mmCIF file of C-alpha atoms in Angstrom:
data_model
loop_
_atom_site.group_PDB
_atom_site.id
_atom_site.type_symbol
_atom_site.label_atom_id
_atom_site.label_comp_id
_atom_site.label_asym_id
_atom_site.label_seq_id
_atom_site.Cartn_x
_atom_site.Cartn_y
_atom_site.Cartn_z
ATOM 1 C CA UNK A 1 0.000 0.000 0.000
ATOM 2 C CA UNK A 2 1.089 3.410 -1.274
ATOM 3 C CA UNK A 3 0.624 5.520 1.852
ATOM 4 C CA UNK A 4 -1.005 9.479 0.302
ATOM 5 C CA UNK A 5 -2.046 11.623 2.426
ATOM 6 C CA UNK A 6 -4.175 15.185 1.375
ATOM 7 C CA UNK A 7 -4.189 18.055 2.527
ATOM 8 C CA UNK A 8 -5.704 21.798 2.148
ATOM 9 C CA UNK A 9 -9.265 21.261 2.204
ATOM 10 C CA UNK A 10 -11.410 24.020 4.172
ATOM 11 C CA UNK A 11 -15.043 26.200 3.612
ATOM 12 C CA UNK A 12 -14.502 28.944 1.490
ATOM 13 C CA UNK A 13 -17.004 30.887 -0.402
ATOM 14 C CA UNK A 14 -17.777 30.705 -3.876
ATOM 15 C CA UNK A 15 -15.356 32.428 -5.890
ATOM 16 C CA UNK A 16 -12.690 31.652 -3.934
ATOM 17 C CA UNK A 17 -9.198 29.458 -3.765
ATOM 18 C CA UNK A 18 -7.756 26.560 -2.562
ATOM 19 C CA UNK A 19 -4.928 24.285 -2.682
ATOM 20 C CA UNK A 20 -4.674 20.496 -2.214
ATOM 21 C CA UNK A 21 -1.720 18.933 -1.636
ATOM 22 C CA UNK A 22 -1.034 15.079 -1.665
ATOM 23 C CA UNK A 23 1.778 13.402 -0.488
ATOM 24 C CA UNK A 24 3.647 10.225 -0.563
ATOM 25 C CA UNK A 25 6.779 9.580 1.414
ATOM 26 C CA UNK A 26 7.251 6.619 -0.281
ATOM 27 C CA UNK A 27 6.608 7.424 -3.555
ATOM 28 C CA UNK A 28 8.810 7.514 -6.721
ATOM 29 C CA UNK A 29 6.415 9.933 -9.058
ATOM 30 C CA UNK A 30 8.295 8.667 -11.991
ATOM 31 C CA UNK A 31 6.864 5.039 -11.265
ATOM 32 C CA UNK A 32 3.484 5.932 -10.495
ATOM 33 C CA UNK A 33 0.532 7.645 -12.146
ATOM 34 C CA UNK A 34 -1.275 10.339 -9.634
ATOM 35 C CA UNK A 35 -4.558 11.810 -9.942
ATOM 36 C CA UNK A 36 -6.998 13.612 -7.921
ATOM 37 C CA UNK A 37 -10.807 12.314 -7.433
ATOM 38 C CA UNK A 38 -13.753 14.091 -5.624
ATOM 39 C CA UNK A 39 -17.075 12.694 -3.880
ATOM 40 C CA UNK A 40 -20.158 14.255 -3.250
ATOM 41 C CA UNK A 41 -22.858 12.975 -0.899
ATOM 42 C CA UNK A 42 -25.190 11.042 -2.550
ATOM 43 C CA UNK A 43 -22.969 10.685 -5.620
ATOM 44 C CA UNK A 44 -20.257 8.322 -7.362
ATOM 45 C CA UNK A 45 -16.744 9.242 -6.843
ATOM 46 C CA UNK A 46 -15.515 11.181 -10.345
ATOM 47 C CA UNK A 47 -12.164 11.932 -11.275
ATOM 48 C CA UNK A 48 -11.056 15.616 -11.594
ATOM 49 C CA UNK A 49 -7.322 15.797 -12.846
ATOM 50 C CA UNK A 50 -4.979 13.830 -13.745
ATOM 51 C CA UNK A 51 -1.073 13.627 -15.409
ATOM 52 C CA UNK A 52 -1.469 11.172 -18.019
ATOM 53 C CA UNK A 53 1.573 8.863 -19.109
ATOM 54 C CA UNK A 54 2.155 11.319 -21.965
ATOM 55 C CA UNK A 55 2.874 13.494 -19.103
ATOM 56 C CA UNK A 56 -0.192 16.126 -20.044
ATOM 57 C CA UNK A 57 -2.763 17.533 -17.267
ATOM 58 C CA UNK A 58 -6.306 15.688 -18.274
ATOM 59 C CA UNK A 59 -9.277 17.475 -16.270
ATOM 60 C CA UNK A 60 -12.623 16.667 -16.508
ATOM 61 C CA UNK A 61 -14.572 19.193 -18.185
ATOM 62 C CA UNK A 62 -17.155 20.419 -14.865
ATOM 63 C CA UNK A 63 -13.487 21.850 -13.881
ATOM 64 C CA UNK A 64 -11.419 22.298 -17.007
ATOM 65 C CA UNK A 65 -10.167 26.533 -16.778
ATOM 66 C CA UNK A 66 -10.612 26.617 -13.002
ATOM 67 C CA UNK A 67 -8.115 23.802 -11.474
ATOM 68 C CA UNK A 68 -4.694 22.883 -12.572
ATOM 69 C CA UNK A 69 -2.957 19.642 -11.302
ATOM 70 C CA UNK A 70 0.567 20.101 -10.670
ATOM 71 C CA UNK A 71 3.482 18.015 -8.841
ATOM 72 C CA UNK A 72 7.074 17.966 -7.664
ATOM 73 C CA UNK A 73 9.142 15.085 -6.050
ATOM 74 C CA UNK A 74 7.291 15.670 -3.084
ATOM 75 C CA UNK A 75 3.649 15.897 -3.787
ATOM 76 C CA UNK A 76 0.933 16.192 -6.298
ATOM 77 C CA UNK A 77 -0.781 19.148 -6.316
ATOM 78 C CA UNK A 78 -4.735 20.996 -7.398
ATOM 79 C CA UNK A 79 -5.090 24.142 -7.501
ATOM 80 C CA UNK A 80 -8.767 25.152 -7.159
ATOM 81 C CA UNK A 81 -10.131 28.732 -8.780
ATOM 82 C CA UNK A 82 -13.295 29.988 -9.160
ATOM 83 C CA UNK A 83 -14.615 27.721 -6.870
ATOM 84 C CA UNK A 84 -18.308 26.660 -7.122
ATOM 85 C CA UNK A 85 -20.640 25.311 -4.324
ATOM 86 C CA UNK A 86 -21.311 21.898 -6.822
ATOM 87 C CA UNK A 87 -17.563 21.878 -6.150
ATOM 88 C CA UNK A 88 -18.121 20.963 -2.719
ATOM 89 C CA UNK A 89 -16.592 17.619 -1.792
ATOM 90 C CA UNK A 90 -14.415 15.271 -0.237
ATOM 91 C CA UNK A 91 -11.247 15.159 -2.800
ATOM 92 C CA UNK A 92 -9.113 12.291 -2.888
ATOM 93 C CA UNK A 93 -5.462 11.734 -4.270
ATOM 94 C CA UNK A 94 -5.013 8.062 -6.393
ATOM 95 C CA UNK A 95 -2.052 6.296 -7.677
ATOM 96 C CA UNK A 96 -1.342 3.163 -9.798
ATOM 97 C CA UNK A 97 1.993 1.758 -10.604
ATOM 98 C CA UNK A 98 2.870 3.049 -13.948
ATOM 99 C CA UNK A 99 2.417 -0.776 -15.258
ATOM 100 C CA UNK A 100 0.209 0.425 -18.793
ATOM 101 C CA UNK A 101 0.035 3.179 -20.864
ATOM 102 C CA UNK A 102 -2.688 5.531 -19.267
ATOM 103 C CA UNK A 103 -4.027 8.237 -21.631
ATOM 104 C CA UNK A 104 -6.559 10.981 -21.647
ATOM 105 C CA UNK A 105 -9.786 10.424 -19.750
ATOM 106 C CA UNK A 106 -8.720 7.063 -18.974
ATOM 107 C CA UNK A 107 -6.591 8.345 -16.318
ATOM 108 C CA UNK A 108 -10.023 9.773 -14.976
ATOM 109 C CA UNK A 109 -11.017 6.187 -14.477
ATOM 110 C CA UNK A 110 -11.493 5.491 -10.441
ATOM 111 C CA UNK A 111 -10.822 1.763 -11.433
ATOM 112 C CA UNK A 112 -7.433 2.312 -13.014
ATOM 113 C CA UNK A 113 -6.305 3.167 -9.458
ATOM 114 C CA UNK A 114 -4.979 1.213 -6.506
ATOM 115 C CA UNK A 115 -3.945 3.570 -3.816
ATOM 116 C CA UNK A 116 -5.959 5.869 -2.256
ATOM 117 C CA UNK A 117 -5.718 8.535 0.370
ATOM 118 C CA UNK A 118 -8.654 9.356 3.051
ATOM 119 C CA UNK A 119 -9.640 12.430 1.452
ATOM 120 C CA UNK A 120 -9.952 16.011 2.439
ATOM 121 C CA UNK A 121 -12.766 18.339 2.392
ATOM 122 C CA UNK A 122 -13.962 21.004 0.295
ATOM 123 C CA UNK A 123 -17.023 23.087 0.931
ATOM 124 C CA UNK A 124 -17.990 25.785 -1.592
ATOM 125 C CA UNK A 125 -20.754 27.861 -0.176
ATOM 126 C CA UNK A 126 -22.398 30.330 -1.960
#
């Protein structure tokens, strides 16, 4: 098990900023595909960004222009703008070894993913 743990998750009003972080001291980026994953009450969980193994951002399209994925040897990163109050949600951080190609909105997929962290959450309020 690939120990992630988020972080940055508060209430802010809509309109506003925030930024997740995700981190895994025993991670090796390079190895493994990260992505970042939300969950509403009463809904599935959906995937919100990802770095593909092309090595390009894939968001889905509720947040594409308002979040950007980012990382560094130390943790993956989203950065939230313009938030929304259907943005409210518990976000997760995912990774899978990097075992298969994973392209486009298949890296969106919750099923391509082993690891998960516990989640952290965001509440948009309008």
């Amino acid at each position: 098990q690939v120990p992630l743990v988020e972080s940055g998750g508060d209430s802010v009003q809509a309109g506003g900023s925030l930024r997740l972080s995700c981190a895994a001291s025993q991670f090796i980026y390079s190895r493994y595909y990260m992505s970042w994953f939300r969950q509403s009450p009463g809904k599935e969980r959906e995937g919100v960004a990802a770095i593909d193994s092309d090595g390009r951002p894939v968001y889905a399209d509720s947040v594409k222009g308002r979040f950007t994925i980012s990382q560094d040897n130390a943790n993956l990163y989203l950065q939230m703008n313009s938030l929304k109050p259907e943005d409210t949600a518990i976000y997760y951080c995912a990774a899978d070894g990097r075992w298969r190609p994973l392209t486009g909105i298949q890296a969106l997929r919750q099923y391509e993913y082993t690891h998960w962290g516990q989640g952290t959450p965001v509440t948009v309020s309008s």
